[in-house]
CSV table of C-alpha atoms and ligand atoms in Angstrom, one decimal:
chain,number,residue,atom,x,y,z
A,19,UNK,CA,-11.0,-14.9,-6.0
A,20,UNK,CA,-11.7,-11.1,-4.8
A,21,UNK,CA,-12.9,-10.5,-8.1
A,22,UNK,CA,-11.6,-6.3,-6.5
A,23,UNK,CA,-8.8,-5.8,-8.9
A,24,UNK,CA,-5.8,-4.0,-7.7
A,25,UNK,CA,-5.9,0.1,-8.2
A,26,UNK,CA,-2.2,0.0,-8.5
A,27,UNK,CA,0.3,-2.8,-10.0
A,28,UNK,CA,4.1,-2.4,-9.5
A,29,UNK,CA,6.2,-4.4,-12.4
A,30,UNK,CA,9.6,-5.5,-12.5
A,31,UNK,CA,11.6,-5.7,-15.7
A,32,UNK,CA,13.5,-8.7,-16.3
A,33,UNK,CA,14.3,-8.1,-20.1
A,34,UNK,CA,17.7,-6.9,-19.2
A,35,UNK,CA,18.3,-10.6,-17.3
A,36,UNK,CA,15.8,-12.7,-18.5
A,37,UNK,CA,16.1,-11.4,-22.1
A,38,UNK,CA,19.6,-10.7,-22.7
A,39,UNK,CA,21.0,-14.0,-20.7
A,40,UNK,CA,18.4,-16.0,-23.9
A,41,UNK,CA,19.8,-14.2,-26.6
A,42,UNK,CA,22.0,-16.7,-28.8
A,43,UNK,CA,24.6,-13.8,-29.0
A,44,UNK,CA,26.4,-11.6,-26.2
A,45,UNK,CA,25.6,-8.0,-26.3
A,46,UNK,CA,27.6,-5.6,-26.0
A,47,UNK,CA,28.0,-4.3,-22.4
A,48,UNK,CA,27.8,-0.7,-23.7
A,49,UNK,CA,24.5,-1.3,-25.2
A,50,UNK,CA,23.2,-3.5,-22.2
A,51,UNK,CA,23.9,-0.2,-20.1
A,52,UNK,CA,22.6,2.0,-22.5
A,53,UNK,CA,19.2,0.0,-22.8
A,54,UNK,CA,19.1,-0.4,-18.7
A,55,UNK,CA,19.5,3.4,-18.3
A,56,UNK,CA,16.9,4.3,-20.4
A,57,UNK,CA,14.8,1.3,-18.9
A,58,UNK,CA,15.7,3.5,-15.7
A,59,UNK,CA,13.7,6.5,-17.1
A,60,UNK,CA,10.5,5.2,-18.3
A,61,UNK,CA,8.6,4.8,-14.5
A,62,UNK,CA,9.6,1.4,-13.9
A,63,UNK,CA,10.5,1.2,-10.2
A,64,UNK,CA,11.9,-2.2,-10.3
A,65,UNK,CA,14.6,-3.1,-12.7
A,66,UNK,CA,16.2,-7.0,-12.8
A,67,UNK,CA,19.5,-5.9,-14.4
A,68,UNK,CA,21.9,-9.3,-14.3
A,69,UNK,CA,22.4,-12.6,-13.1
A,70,UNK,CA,26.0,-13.5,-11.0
A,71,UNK,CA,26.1,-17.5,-12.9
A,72,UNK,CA,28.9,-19.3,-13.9
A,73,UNK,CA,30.6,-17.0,-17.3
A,74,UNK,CA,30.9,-20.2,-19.1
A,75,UNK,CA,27.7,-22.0,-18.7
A,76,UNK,CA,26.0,-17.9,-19.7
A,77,UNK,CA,28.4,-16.1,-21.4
A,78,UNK,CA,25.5,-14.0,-21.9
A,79,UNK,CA,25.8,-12.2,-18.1
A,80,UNK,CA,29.7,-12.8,-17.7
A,81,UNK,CA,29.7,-9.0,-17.7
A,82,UNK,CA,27.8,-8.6,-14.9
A,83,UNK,CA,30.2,-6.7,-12.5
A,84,UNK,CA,30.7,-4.1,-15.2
A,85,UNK,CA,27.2,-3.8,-16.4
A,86,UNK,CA,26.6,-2.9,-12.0
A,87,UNK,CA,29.3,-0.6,-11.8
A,88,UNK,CA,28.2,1.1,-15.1
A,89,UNK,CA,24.4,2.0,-14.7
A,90,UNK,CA,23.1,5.3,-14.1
A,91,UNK,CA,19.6,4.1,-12.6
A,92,UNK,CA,18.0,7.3,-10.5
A,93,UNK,CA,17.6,6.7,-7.2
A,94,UNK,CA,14.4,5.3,-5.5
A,95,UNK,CA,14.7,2.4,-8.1
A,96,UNK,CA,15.5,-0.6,-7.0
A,97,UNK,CA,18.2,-2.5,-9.0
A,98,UNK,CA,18.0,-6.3,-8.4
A,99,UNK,CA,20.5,-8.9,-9.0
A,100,UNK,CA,19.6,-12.9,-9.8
A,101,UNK,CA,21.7,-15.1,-7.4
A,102,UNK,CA,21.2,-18.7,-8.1
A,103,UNK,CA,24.0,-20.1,-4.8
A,104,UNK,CA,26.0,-19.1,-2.8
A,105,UNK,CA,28.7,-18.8,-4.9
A,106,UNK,CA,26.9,-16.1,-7.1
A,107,UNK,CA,26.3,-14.0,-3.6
A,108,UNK,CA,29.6,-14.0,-3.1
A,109,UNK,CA,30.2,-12.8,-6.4
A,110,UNK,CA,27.5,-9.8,-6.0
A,111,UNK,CA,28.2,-8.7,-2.5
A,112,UNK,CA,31.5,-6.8,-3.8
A,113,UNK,CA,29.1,-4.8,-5.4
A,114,UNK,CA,26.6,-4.1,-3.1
A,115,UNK,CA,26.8,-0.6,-3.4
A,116,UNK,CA,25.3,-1.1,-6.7
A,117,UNK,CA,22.0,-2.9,-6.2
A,118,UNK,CA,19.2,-3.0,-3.6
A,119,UNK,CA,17.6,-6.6,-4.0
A,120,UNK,CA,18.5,-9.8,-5.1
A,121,UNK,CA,16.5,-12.5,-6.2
A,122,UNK,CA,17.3,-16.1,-5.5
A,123,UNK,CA,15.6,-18.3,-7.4
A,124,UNK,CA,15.2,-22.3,-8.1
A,125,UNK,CA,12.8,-24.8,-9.8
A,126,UNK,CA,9.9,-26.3,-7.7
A,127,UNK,CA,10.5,-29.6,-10.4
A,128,UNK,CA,13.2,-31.7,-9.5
A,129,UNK,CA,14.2,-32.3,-13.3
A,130,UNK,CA,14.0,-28.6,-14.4
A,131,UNK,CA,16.3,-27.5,-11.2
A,132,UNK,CA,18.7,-30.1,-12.4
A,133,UNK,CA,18.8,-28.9,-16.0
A,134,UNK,CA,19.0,-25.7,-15.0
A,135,UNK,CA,21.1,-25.1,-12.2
A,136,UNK,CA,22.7,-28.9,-11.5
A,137,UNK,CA,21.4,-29.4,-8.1
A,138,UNK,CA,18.7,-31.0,-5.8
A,139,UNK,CA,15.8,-29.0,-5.4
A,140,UNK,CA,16.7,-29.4,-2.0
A,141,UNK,CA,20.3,-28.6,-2.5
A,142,UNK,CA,19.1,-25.3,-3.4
A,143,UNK,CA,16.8,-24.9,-1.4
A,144,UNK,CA,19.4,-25.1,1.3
A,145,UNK,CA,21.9,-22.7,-0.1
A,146,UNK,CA,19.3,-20.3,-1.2
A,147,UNK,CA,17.7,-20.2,2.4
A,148,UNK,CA,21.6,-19.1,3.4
A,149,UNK,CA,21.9,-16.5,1.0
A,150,UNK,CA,18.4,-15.2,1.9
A,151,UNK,CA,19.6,-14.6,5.7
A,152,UNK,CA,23.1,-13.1,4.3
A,153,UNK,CA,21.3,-10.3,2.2
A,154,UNK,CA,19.0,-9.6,4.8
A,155,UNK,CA,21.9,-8.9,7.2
A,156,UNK,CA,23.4,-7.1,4.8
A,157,UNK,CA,20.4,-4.6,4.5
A,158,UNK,CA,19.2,-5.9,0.9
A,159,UNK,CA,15.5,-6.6,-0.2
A,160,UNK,CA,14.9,-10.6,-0.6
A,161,UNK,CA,12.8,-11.7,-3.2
A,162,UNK,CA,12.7,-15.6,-4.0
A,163,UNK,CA,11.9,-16.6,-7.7
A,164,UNK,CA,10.5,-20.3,-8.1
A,165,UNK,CA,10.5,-21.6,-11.7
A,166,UNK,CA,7.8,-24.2,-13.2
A,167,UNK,CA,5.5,-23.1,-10.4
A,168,UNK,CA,2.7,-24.1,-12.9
A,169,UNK,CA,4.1,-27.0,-14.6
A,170,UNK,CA,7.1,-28.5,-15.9
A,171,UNK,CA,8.5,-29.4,-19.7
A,172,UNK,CA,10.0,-32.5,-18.6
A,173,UNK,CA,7.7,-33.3,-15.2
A,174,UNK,CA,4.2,-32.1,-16.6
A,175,UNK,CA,2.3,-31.6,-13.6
A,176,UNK,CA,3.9,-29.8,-10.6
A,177,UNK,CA,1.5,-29.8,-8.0
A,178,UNK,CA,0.4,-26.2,-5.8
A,179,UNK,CA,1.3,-28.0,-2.5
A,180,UNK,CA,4.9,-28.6,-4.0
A,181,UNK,CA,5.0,-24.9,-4.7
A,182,UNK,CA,3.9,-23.4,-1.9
A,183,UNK,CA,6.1,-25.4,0.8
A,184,UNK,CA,9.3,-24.5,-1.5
A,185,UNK,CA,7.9,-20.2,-1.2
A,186,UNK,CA,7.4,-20.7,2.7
A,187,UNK,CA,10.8,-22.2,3.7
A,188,UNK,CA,12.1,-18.7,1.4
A,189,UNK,CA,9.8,-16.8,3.3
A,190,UNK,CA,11.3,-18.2,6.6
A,191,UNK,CA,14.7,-17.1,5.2
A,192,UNK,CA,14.0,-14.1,5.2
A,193,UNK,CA,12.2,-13.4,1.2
A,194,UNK,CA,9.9,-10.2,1.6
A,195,UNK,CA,8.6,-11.3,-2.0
A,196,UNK,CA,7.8,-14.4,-3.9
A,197,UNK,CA,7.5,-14.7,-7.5
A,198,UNK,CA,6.1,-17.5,-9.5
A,199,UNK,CA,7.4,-18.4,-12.6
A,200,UNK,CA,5.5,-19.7,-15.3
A,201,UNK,CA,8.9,-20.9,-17.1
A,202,UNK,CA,7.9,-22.3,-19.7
A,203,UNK,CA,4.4,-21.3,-20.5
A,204,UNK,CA,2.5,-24.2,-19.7
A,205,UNK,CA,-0.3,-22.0,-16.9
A,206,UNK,CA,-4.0,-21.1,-17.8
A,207,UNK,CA,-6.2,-18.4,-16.2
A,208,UNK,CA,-8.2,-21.0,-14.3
A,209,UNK,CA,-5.5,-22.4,-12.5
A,210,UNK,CA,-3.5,-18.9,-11.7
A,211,UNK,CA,-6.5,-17.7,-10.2
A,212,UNK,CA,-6.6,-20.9,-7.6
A,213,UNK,CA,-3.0,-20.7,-7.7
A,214,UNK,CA,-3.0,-17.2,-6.4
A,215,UNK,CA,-5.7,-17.8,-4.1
A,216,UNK,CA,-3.7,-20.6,-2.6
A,217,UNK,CA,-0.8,-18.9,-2.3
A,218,UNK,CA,-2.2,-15.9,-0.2
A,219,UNK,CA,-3.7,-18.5,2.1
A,220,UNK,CA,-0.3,-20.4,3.2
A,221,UNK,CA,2.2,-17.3,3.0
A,222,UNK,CA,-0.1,-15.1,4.5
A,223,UNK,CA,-0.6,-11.0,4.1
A,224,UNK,CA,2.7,-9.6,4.9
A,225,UNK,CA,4.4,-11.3,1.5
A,226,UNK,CA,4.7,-9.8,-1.8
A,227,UNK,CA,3.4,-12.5,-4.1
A,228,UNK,CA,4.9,-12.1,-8.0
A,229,UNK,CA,3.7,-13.4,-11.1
A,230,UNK,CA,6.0,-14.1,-13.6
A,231,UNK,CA,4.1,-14.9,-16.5
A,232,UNK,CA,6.1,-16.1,-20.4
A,233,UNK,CA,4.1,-15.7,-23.5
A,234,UNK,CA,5.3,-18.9,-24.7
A,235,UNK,CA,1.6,-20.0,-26.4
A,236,UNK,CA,-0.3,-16.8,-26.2
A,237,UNK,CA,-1.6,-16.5,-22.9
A,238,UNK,CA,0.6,-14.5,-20.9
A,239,UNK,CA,-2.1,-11.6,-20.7
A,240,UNK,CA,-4.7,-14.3,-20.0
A,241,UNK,CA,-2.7,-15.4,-17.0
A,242,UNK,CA,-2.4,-11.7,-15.8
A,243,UNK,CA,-6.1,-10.7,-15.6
A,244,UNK,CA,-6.7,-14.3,-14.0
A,245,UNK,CA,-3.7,-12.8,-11.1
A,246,UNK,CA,-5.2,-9.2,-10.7
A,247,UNK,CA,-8.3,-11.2,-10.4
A,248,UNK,CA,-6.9,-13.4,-7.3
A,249,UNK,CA,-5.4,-9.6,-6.1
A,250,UNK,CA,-1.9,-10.0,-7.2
A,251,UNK,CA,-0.8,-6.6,-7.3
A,252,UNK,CA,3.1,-7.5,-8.8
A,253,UNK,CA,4.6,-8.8,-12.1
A,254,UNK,CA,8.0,-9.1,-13.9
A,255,UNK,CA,7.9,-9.0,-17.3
A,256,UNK,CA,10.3,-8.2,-20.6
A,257,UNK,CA,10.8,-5.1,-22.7
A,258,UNK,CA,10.3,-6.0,-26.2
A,259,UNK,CA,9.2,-9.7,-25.0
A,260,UNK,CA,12.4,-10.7,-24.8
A,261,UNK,CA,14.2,-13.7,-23.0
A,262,UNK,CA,12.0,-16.9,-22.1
A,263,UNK,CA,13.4,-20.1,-23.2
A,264,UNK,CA,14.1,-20.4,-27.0
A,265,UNK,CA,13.2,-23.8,-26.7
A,266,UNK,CA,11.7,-25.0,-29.1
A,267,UNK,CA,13.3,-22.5,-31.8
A,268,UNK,CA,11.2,-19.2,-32.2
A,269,UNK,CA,9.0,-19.8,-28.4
A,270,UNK,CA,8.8,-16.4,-27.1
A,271,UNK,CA,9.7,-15.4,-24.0
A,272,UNK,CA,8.2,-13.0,-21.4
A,273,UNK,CA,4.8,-11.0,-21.4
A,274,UNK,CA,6.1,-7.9,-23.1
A,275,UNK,CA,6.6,-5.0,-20.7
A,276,UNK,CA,4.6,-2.6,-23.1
A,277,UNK,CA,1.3,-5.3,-23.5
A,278,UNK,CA,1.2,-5.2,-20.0
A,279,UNK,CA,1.5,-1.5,-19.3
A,280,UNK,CA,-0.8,-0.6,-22.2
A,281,UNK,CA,-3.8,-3.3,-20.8
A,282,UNK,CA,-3.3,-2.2,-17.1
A,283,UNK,CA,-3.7,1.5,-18.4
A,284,UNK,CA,-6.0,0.8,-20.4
A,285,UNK,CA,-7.8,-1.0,-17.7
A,286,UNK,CA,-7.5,2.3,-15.0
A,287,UNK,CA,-4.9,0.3,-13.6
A,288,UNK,CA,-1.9,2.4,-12.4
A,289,UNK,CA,1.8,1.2,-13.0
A,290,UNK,CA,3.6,4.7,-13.0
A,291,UNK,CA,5.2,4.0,-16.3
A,292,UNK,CA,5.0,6.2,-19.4
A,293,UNK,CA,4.4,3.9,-21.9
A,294,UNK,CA,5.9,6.0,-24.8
A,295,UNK,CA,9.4,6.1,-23.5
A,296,UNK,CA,9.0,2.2,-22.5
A,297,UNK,CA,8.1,2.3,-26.5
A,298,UNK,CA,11.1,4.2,-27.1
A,299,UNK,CA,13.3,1.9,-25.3
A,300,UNK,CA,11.4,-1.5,-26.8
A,301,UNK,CA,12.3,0.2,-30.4
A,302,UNK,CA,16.1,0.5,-29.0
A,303,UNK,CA,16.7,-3.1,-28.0
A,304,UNK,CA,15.1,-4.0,-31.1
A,305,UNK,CA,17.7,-1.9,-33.2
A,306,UNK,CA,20.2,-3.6,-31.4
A,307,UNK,CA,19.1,-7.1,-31.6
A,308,UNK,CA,18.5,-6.5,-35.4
A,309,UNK,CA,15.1,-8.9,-35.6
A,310,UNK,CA,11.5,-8.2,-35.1
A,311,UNK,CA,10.0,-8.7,-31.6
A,312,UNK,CA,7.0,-10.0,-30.2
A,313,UNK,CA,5.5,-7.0,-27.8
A,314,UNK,CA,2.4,-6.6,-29.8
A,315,UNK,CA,2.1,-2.9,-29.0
A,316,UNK,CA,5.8,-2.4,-30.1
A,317,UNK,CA,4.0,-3.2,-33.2
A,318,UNK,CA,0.6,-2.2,-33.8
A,319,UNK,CA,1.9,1.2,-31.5
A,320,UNK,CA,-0.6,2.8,-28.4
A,321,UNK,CA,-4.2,2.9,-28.2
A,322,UNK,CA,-4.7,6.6,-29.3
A,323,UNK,CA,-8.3,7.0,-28.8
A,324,UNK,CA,-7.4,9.1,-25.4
A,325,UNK,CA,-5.4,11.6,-27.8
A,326,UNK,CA,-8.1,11.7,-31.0
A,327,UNK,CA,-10.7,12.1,-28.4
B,27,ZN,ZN1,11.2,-15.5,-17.4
């Protein structure tokens, strides 16, 4: 632990995959593109906007070629894509005018990878180390996404060593970034902050190490001071703490985007994003979804003391 937080943190929202692909109904595209381009406006400089799986296991993200071609996202921010084979690459390179990273991603627990994706963690392993080298060549950013790095629903333990050997073969492909997901919720502060620690140790300086953090029993936030902590500097999260698994019924999903910018800010933390238009576009999804959501500050609003003052 550096116990020297970061001065700057740059955040990637996922709500637009993450969220909309958990959503028990399809959205509209026209309001998925509405939502991303005013996502596109708030200062986020890293935007996860679809996933190229299979239409009928996610109907959720079978619009993912027209939700690309649709998008007005300003340049200088990077639109990533989630590519879970090489059959979802093949899918996305058509469009690769269209985006500037994808993100391959896997399980480090044998069970979860099968759930999720039907194959051998090694399986994957192999065809994600392939479509690593592919986007590389083809000029793209490379970022690798490893589920249940800090435990698994059906596994329990999944063990740092596991982990870590899955992020440095992606890393040997090729990935400039690594993100760690805690899926399903199951990390605490204690064990991020020797995760982290860990991780900078085996994949060295060069690597962009991610934490992907869900809110699933309250301590998303937790986890994130516990990373800054350990000097991870990066973080995906969800507008309107959307997506995560809905299992068990009413789990919720991601840190929400505007918790997370409204602590680091608060905290003298940079992220570039102005958290009233992220507010703005938090209220918007929610009109659309037609429910309440979990972002706390969505609800309770900003800390105003700065304006009173
Ligand atoms: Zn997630």
């Amino acid at each position: 632990m550096t116990d020297a937080l970061p001065d700057t943190v740059c955040i990637r929202e996922v709500g637009p995959r993450d969220g909309f692909q958990n959503e028990p109904e399809v959205i509209p595209t026209d309001a998925k593109v509405r939502l991303i381009d005013r996502l596109a406006r708030t200062g986020l400089r890293r935007l996860e906007v679809t996933s190229f799986v299979r239409p009928d296991v996610i109907p959720q993200l079978a619009d993912a070629t027209e939700v690309l071609r649709r998008i007005d996202v300003p340049p200088g921010i990077a639109v990533t894509v989630l590519i879970p084979n090489e059959r979802g690459f093949e899918l996305a390179l058509p469009l690769r005018e269209h985006f500037s990273e994808i993100n391959g991603f896997l399980s480090a627990s044998e069970t979860h990878n099968r759930h999720n994706v039907n194959r051998t963690v090694a399986e994957s392993l192999t065809g994600l180390e392939r479509v690593i080298g592919r986007a590389r060549e083809e000029g793209l950013r490379a970022e690798g996404v490893i589920s249940t790095a800090f435990g698994c629903p059906y596994e329990g333990e999944v063990p740092a060593e596991r982990v870590l050997a899955i992020a440095r073969r992606l890393v040997e492909a090729g990935a400039q970034e690594i993100a760690f997901g805690d899926t399903t919720g199951m990390a605490n502060p204690r064990q991020v902050s020797a995760f982290f620690a860990q991780a900078r140790e085996a994949l060295g300086p060069a690597v962009e190490l991610t934490a992907h953090f869900h809110n699933t029993r309250g301590q998303g936030l937790a986890n994130v001071l516990a990373a800054l902590q350990a000097g991870c500097a990066s973080y995906e999260s969800s507008f309107g703490e959307l997506g995560g698994c809905p299992v068990p019924p009413g789990a919720t999903g991601n840190i929400a985007t505007e918790d997370l910018v409204s602590m680091l800010e608060e905290m003298g933390i940079a992220t570039g994003v102005d958290l009233d238009a992220l507010l703005a576009a938090a209220a918007a999804v929610r009109e659309v979804l037609g429910r309440p959501l979990g972002s706390h500050t969505l609800t309770a609003g900003p800390v105003n003391w700065h304006r009173s003052a």
